[in-house]
mmCIF file of C-alpha atoms and ligand atoms in Angstrom:
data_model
loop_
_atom_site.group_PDB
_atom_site.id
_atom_site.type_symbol
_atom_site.label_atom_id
_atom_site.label_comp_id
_atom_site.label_asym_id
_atom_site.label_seq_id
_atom_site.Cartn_x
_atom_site.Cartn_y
_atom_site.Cartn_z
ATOM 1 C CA UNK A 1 51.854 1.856 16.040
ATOM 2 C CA UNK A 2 54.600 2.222 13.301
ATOM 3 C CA UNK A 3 52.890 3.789 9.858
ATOM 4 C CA UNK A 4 53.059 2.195 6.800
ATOM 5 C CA UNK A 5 54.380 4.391 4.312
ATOM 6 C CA UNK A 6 54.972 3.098 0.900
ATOM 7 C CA UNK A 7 58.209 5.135 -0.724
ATOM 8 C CA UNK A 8 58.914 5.588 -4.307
ATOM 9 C CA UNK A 9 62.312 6.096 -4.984
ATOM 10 C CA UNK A 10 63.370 7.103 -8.179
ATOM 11 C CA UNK A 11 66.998 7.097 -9.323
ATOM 12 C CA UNK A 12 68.281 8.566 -12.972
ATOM 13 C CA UNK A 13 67.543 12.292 -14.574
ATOM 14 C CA UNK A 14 64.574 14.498 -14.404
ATOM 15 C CA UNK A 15 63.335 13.370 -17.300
ATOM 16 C CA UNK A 16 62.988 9.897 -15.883
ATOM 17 C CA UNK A 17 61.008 10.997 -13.152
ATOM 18 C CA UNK A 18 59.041 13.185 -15.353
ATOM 19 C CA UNK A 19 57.859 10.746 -17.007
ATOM 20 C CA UNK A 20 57.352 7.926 -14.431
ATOM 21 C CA UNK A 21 55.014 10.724 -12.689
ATOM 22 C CA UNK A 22 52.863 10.820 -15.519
ATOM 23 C CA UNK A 23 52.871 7.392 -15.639
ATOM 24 C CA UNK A 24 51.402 6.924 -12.046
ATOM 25 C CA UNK A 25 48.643 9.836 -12.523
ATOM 26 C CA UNK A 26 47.076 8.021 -14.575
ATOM 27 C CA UNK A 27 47.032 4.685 -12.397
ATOM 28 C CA UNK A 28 45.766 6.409 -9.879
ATOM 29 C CA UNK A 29 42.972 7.242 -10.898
ATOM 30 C CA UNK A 30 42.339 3.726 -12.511
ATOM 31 C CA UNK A 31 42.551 2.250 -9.190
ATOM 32 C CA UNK A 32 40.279 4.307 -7.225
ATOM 33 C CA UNK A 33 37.487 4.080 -10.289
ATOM 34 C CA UNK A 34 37.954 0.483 -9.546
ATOM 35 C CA UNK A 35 37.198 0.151 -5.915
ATOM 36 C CA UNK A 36 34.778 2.699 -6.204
ATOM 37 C CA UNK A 37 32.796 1.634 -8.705
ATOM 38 C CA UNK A 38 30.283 -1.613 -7.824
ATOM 39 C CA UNK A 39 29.972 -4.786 -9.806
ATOM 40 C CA UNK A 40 27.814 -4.195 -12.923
ATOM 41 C CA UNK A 41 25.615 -7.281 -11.770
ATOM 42 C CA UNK A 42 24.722 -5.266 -8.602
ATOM 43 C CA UNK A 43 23.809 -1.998 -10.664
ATOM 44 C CA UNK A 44 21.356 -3.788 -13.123
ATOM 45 C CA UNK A 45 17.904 -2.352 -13.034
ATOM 46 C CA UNK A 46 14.594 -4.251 -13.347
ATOM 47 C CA UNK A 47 11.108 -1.776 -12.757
ATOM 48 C CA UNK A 48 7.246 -3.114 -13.065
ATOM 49 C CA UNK A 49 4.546 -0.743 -13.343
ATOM 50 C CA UNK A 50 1.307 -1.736 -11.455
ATOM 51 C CA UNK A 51 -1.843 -0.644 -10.792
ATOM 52 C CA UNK A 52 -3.571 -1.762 -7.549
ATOM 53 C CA UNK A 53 -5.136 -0.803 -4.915
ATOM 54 C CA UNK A 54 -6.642 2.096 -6.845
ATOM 55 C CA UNK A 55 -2.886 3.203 -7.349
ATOM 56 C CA UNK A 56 -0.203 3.338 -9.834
ATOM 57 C CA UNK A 57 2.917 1.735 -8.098
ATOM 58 C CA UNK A 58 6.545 1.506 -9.422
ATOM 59 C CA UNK A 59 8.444 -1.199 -8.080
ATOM 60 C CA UNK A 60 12.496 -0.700 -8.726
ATOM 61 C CA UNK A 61 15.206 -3.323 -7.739
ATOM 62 C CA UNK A 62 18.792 -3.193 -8.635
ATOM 63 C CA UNK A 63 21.011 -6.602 -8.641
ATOM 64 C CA UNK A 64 21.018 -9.824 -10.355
ATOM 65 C CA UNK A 65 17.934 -10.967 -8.243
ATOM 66 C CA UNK A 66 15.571 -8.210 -8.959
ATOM 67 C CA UNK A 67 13.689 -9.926 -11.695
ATOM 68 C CA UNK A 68 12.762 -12.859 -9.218
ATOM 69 C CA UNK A 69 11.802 -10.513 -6.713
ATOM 70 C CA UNK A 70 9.990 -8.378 -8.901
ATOM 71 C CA UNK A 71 7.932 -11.225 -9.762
ATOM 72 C CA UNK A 72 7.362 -12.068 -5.943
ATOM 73 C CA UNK A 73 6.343 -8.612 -5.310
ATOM 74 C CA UNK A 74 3.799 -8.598 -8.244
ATOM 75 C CA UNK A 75 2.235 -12.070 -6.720
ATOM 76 C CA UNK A 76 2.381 -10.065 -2.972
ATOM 77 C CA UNK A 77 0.534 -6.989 -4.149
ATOM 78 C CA UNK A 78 -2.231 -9.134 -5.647
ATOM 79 C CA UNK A 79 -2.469 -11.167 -2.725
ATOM 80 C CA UNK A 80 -2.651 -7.937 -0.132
ATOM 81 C CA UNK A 81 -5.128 -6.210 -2.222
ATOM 82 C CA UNK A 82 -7.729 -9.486 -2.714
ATOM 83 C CA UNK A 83 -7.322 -9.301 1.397
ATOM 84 C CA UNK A 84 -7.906 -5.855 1.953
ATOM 85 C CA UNK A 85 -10.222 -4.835 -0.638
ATOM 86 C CA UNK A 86 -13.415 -2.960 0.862
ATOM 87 C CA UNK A 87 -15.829 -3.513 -2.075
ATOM 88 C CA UNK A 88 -14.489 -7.107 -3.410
ATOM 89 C CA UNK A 89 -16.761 -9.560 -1.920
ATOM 90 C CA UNK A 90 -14.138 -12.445 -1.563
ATOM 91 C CA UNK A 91 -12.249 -9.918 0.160
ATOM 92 C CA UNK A 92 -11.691 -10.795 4.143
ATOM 93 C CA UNK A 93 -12.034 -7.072 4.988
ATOM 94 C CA UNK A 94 -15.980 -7.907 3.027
ATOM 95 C CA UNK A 95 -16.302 -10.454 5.138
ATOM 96 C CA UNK A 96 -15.373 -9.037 8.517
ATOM 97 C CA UNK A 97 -17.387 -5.793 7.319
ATOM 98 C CA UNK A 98 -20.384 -8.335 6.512
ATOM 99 C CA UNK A 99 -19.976 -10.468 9.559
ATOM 100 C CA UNK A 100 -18.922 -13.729 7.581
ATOM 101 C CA UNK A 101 -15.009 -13.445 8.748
ATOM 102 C CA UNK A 102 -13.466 -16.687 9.661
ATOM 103 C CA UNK A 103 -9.897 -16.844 11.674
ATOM 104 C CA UNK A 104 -8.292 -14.115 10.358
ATOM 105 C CA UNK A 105 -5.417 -14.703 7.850
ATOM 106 C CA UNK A 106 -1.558 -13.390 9.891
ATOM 107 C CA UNK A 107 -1.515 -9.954 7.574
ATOM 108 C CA UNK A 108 -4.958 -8.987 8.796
ATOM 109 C CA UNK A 109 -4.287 -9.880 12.419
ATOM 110 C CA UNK A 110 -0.837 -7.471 12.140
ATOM 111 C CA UNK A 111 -3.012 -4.977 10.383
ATOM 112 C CA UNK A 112 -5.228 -4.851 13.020
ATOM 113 C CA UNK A 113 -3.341 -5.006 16.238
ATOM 114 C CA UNK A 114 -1.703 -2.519 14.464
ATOM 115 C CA UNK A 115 -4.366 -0.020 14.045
ATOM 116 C CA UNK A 116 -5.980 -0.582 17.616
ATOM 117 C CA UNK A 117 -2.839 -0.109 19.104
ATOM 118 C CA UNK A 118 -2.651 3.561 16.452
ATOM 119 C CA UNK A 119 -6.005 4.380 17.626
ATOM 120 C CA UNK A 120 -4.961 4.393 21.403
ATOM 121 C CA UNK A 121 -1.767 6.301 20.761
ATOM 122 C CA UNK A 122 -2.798 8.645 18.947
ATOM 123 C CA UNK A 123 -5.862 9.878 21.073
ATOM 124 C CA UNK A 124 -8.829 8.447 18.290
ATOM 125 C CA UNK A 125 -6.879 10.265 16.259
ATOM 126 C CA UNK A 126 -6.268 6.994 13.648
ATOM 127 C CA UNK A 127 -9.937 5.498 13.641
ATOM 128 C CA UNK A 128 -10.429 2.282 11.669
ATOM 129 C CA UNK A 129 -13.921 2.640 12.163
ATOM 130 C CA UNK A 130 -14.782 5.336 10.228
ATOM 131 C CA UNK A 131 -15.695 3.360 7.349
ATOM 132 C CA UNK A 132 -19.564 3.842 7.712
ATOM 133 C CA UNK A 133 -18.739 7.857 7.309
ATOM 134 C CA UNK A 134 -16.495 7.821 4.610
ATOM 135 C CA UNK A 135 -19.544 5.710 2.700
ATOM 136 C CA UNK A 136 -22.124 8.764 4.033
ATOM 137 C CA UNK A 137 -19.381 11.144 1.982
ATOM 138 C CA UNK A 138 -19.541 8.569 -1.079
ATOM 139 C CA UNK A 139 -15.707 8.315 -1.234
ATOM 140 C CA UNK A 140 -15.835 4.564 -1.337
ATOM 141 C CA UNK A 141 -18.568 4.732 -4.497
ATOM 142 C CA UNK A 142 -17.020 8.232 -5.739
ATOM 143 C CA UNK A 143 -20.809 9.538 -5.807
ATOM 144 C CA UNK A 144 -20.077 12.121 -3.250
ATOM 145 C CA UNK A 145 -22.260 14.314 -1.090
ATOM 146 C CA UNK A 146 -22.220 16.284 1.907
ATOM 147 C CA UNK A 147 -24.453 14.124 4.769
ATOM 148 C CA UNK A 148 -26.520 16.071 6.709
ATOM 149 C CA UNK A 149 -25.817 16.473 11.134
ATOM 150 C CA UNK A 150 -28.027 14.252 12.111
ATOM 151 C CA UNK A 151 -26.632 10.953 9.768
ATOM 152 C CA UNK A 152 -23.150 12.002 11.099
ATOM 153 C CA UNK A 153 -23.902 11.981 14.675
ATOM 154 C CA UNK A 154 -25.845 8.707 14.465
ATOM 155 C CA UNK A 155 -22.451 7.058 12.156
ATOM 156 C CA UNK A 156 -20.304 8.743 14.707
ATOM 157 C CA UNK A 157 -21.769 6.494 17.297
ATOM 158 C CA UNK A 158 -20.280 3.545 15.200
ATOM 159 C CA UNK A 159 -16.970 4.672 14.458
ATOM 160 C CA UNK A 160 -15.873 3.147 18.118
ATOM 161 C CA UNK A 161 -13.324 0.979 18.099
ATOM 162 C CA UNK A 162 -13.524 0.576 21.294
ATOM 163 C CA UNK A 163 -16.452 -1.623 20.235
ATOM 164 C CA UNK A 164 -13.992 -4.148 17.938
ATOM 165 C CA UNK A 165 -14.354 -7.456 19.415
ATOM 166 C CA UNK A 166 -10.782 -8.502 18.708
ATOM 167 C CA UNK A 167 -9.921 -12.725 20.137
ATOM 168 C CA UNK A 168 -6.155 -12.404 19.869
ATOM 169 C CA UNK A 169 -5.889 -16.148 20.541
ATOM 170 C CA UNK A 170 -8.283 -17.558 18.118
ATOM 171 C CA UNK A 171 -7.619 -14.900 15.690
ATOM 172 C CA UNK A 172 -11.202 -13.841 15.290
ATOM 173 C CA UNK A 173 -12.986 -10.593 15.285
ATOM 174 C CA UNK A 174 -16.602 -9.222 15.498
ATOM 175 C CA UNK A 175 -18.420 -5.926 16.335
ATOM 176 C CA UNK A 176 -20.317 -4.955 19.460
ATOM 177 C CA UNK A 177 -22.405 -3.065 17.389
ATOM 178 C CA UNK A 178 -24.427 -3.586 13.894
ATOM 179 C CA UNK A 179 -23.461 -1.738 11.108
ATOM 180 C CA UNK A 180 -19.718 -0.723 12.227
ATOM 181 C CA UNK A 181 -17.408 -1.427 9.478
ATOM 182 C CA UNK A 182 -13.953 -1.225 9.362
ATOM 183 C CA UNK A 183 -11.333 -0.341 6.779
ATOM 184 C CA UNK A 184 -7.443 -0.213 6.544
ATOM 185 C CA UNK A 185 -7.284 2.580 3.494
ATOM 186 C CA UNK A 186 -5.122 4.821 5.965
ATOM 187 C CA UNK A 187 -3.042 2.170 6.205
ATOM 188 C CA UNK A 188 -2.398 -0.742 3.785
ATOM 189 C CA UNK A 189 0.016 0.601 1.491
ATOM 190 C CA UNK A 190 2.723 1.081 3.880
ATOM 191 C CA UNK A 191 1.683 -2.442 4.998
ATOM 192 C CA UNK A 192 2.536 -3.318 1.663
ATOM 193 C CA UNK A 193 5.615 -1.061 1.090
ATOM 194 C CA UNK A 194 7.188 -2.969 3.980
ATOM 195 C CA UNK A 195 5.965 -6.377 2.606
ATOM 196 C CA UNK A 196 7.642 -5.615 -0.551
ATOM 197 C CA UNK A 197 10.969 -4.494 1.548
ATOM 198 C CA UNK A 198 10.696 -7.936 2.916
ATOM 199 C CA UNK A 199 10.460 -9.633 -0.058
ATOM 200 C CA UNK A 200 13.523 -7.881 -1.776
ATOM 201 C CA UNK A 201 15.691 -8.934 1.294
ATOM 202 C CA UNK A 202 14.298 -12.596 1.268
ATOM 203 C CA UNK A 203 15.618 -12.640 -2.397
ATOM 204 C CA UNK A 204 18.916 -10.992 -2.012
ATOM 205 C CA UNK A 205 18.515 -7.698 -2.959
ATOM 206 C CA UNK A 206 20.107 -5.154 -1.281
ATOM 207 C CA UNK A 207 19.040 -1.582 -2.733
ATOM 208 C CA UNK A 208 15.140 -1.195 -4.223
ATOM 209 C CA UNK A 209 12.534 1.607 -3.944
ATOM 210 C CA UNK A 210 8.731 1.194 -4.359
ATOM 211 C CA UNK A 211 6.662 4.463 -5.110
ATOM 212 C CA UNK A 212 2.809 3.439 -4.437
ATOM 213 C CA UNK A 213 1.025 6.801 -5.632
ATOM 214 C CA UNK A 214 3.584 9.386 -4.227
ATOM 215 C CA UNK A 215 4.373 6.668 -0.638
ATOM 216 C CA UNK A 216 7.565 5.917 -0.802
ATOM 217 C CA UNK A 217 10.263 2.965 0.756
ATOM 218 C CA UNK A 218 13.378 2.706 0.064
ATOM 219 C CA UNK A 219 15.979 -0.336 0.752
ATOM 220 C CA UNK A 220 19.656 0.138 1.449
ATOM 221 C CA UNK A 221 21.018 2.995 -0.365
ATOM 222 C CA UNK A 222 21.453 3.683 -4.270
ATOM 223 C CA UNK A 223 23.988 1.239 -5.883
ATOM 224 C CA UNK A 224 26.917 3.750 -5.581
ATOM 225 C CA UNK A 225 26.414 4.046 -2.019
ATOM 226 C CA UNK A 226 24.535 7.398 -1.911
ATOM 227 C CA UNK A 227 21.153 8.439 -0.676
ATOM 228 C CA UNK A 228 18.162 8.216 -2.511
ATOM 229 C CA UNK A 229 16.454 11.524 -3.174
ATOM 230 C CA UNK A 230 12.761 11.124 -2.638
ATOM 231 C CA UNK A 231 10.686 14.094 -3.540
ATOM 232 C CA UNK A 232 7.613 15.558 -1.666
ATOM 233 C CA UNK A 233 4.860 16.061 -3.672
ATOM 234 C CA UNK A 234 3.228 19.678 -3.896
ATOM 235 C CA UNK A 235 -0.424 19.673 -3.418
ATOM 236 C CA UNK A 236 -1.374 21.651 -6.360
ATOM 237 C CA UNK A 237 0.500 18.394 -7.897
ATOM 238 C CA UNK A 238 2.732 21.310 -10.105
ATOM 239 C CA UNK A 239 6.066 20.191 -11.106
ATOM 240 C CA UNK A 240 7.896 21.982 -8.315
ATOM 241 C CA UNK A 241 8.146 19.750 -5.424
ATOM 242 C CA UNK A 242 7.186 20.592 -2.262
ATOM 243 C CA UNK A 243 10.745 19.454 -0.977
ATOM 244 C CA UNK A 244 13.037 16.529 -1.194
ATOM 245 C CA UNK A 245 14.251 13.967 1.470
ATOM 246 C CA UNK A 246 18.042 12.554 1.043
ATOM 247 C CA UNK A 247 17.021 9.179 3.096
ATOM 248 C CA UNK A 248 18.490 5.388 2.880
ATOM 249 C CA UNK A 249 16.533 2.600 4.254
ATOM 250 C CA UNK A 250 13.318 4.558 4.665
ATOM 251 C CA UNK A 251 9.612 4.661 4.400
ATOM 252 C CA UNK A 252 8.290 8.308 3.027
ATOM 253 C CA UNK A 253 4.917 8.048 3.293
ATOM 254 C CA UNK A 254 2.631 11.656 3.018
ATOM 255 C CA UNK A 255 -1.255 12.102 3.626
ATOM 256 C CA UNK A 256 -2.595 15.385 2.138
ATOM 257 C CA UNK A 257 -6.563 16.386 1.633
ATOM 258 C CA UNK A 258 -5.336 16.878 -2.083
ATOM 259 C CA UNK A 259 -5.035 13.276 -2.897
ATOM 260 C CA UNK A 260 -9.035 12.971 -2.727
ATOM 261 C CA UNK A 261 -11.404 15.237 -2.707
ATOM 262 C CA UNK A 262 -14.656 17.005 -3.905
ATOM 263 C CA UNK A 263 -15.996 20.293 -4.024
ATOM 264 C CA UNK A 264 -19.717 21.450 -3.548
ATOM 265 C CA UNK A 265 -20.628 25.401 -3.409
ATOM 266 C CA UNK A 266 -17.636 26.080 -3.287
ATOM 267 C CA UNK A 267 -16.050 24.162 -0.828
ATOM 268 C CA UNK A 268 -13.349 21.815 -1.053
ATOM 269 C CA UNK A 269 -14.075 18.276 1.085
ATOM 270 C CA UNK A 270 -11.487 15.747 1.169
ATOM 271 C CA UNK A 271 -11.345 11.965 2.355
ATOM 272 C CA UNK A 272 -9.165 12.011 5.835
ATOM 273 C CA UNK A 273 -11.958 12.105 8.818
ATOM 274 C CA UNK A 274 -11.590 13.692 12.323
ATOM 275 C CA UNK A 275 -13.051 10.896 14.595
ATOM 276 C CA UNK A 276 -14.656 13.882 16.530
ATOM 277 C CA UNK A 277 -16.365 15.331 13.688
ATOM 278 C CA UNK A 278 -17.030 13.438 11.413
ATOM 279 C CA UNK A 279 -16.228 15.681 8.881
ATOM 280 C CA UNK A 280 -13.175 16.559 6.847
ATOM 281 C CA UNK A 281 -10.427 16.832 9.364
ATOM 282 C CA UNK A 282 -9.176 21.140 9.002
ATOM 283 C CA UNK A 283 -6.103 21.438 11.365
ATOM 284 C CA UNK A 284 -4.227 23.586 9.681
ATOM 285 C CA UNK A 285 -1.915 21.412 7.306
ATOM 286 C CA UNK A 286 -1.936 21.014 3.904
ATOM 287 C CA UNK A 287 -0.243 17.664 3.954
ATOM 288 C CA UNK A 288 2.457 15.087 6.452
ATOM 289 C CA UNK A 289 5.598 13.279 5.440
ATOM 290 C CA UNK A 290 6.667 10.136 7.131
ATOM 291 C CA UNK A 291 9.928 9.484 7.721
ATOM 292 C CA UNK A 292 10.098 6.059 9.414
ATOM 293 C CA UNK A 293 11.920 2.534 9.290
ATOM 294 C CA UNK A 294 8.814 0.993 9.776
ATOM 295 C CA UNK A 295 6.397 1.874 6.338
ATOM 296 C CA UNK A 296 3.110 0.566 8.061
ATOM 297 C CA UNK A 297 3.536 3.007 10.964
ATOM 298 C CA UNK A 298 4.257 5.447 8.946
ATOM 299 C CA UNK A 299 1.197 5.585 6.848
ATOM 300 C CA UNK A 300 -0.754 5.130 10.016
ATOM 301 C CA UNK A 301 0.981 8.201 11.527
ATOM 302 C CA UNK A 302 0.721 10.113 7.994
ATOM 303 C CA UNK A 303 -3.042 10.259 8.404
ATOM 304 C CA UNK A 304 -2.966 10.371 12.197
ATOM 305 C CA UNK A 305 -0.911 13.506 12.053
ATOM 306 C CA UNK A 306 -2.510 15.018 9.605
ATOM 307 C CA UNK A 307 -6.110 15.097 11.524
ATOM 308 C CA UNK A 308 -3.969 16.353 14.806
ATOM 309 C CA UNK A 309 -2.253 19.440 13.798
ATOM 310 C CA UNK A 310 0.957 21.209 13.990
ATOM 311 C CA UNK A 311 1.048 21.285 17.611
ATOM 312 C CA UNK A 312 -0.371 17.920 18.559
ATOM 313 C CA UNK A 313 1.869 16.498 16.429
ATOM 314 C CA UNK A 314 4.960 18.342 17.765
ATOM 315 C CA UNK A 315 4.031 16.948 21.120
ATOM 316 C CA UNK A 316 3.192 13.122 19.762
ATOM 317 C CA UNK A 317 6.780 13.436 18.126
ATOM 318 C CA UNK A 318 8.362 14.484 21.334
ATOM 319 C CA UNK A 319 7.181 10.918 22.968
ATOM 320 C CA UNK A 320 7.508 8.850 19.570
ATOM 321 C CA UNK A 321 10.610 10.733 18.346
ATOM 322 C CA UNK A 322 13.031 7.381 17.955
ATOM 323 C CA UNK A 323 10.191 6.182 15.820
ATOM 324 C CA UNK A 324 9.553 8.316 13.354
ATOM 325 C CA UNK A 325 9.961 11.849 12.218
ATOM 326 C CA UNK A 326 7.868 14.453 10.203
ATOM 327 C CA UNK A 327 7.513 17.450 7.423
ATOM 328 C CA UNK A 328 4.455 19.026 7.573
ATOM 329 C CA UNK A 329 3.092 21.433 4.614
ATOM 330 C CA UNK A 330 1.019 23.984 7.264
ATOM 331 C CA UNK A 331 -2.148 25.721 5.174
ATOM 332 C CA UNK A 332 0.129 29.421 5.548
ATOM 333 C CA UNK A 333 2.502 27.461 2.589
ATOM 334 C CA UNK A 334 5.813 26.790 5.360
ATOM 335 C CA UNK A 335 7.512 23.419 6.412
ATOM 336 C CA UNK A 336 7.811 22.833 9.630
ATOM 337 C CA UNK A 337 9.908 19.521 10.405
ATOM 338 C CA UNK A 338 11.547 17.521 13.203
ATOM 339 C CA UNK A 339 15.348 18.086 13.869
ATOM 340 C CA UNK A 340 15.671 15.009 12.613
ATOM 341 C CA UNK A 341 15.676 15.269 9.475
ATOM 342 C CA UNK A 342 17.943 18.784 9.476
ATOM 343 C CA UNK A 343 20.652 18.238 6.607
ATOM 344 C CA UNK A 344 18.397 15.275 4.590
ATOM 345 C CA UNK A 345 15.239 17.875 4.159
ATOM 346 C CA UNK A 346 15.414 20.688 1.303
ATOM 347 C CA UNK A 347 12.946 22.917 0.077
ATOM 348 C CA UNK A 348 13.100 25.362 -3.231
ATOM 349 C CA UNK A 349 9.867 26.627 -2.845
ATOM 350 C CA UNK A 350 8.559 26.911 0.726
ATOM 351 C CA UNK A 351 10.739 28.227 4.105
ATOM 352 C CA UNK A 352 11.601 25.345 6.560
ATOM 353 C CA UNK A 353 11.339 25.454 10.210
ATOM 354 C CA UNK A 354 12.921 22.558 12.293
ATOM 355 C CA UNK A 355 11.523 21.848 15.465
ATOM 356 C CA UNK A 356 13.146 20.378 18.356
ATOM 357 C CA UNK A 357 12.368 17.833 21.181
ATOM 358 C CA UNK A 358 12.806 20.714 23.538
HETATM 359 P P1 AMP B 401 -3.956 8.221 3.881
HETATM 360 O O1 AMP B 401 -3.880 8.614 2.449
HETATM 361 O O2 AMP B 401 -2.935 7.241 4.302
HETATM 362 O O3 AMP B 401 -3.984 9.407 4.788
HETATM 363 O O4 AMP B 401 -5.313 7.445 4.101
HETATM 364 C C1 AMP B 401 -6.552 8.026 3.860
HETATM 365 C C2 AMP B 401 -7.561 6.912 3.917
HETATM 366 O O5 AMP B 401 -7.641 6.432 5.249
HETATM 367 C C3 AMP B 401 -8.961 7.331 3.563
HETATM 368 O O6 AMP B 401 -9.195 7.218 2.179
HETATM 369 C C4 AMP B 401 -9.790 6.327 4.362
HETATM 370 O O7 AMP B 401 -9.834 5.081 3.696
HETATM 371 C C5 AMP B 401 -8.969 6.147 5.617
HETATM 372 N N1 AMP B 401 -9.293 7.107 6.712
HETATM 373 C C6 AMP B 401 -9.936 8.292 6.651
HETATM 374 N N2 AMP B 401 -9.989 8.861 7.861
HETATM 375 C C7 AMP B 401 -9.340 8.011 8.717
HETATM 376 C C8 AMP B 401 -9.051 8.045 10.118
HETATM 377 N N3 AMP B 401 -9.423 9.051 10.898
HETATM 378 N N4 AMP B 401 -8.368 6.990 10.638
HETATM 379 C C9 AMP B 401 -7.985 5.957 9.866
HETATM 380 N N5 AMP B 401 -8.225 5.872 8.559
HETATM 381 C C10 AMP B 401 -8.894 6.894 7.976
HETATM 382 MG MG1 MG B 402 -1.847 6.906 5.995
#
């Protein structure tokens, strides 16, 4: 192929060409701040600020339709919450919980299939059916208490979800059992993080982030084309992050026994439950990051991975390692992370290890 090279002759004295070489610097550069730069309409900002589902959530979209999606999103949020709510008695989860569920509405079917499907994967790991234990703890009233053996070994025989009655074709549920309850808390707001990803593409935007209480999801990349930076959060909550993730088109979604918790004599008892215990699940990690296209999975993996452990989670990644990968904060303050995320993970304050599918 011949090259296209563009030639500049110049004819006359040195002084000409002096001075039409300081006339092209400066052109130049006004022509590549042009094509670099995007249309103002596409960099305009719109936020909201809302709190739901017992979280503060910032919803950012850039373009000229980011006000009408912003309003969608608002609507959305409302809508996911009055479905999901445990203690709001309209709610469907009440209902289902309570026995009075009708066909179940699409989002509930998804979140459900979903969370089966989790539970089978990840070895009981991601239990939907915990619900009756996390009441015996009082996280769902905040009135919390340490239950005794014997009324977690007889709420451990409901937390089977095995015992889900699930009609996929007439969209109905029920429970083998009386008093199992389920709940989607380890769950829902990645649900919703993608919902809201869905709605900013329905509406023509092209680059948006939603933070729902540290869970993050990101569409496209930042209006001049770079990656968003998405901070880890430390779990002494100090203003040092724990690391930061250079991602585009991502869900960052983290689990960590910090985000709720009590103490009694002493000892520190937080909300994610081992399905084999019963109890606070202690594997070793202080917190796991997400790093997923898909923001439901990765919530459900978040609190999956964090009640496996550093080495049961290395393995699940090897088998699951298109789908997802991970940082985990281990208890001995390092991060150990798939190879996946080499040159988008940095840390200031804690040593990385990458691990690969080896
Ligand atoms: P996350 O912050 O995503 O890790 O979710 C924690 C929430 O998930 C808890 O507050 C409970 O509502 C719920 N949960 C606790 N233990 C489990 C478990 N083993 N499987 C599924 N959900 C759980
Ligand atoms: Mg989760």
């Amino acid at each position: 192929m011949k090259e296209n090279k563009i030639r500049l002759k110049f004819k006359g004295s040195k002084h000409h060409r002096l001075l039409a070489f300081l006339l092209i610097i400066p052109m130049v550069f006004a022509l590549s701040a042009c094509s670099s730069s995007t249309d103002e309409k596409d960099s305009k900002e719109s936020t909201i600020e809302l709190y739901n589902m017992d979280t503060y959530m910032t919803v950012t979209a850039y373009g000229e339709n980011a006000d009408k999606a912003l309003e969608k999103v608002r609507e959305e949020v409302n809508r996911i919450d009055k479905l999901l709510s445990t203690g709001l008695e309209e709610s469907e989860v009440y209902k289902i919980n309570s026995g009075a569920a009708d066909a179940l509405s699409e989002d509930t079917y998804k979140l459900l299939d979903k969370s089966l499907q989790l539970y089978k994967d990840t070895d009981g790991a991601f239990n939907i059916a915990v619900y009756p234990i996390m009441e015996a703890w009082g996280f769902t009233t905040k009135n919390y208490k340490v239950p005794d053996d014997e009324t977690i070994a007889r709420l451990l025989t409901l937390a089977t979800p095995d015992d889900i009655l699930f009609n996929r074709d007439e969209h109905k549920i029920a429970f083998a059992k009386e008093g199992m309850k389920i709940d989607f808390g380890g769950i829902a707001k990645g649900y919703t993080s993608a919902r809201i990803m869905e709605i900013f593409k329905e509406c023509g935007v092209k680059s948006g982030k939603v933070n729902l209480g540290g869970n993050v999801q990101t569409l496209g990349t930042k209006t001049d084309g770079s990656k968003w930076r998405i901070a880890i959060q430390s779990p002494d909550k100090g203003d040092e992050y724990a690391g930061v993730l250079e991602v585009a088109d991502k869900a960052i979604i983290t689990s960590g026994g910090y985000e709720r918790f009590f103490e009694e004599n002493g000892v520190t008892y937080h909300h994610i439950i081992d399905p084999k215990t019963g109890k606070p699940a202690k594997s070793g990690l202080q917190s796991v990051t997400i790093v997923s296209d898909d923001g439901t999975l990765a919530d459900g993996l978040s609190t999956s991975l964090f009640i496996m452990g550093k080495d049961k989670s290395v393995e699940f990644w090897k088998k699951h390692k298109d789908e997802f990968q991970f940082v985990l904060l281990t208890d001995d303050n390092k991060l150990v992370a798939s190879e996946g995320l080499k040159g988008s993970l940095t840390s200031d304050r804690y040593e990385v290890e990458f691990v690969s599918d080896k």
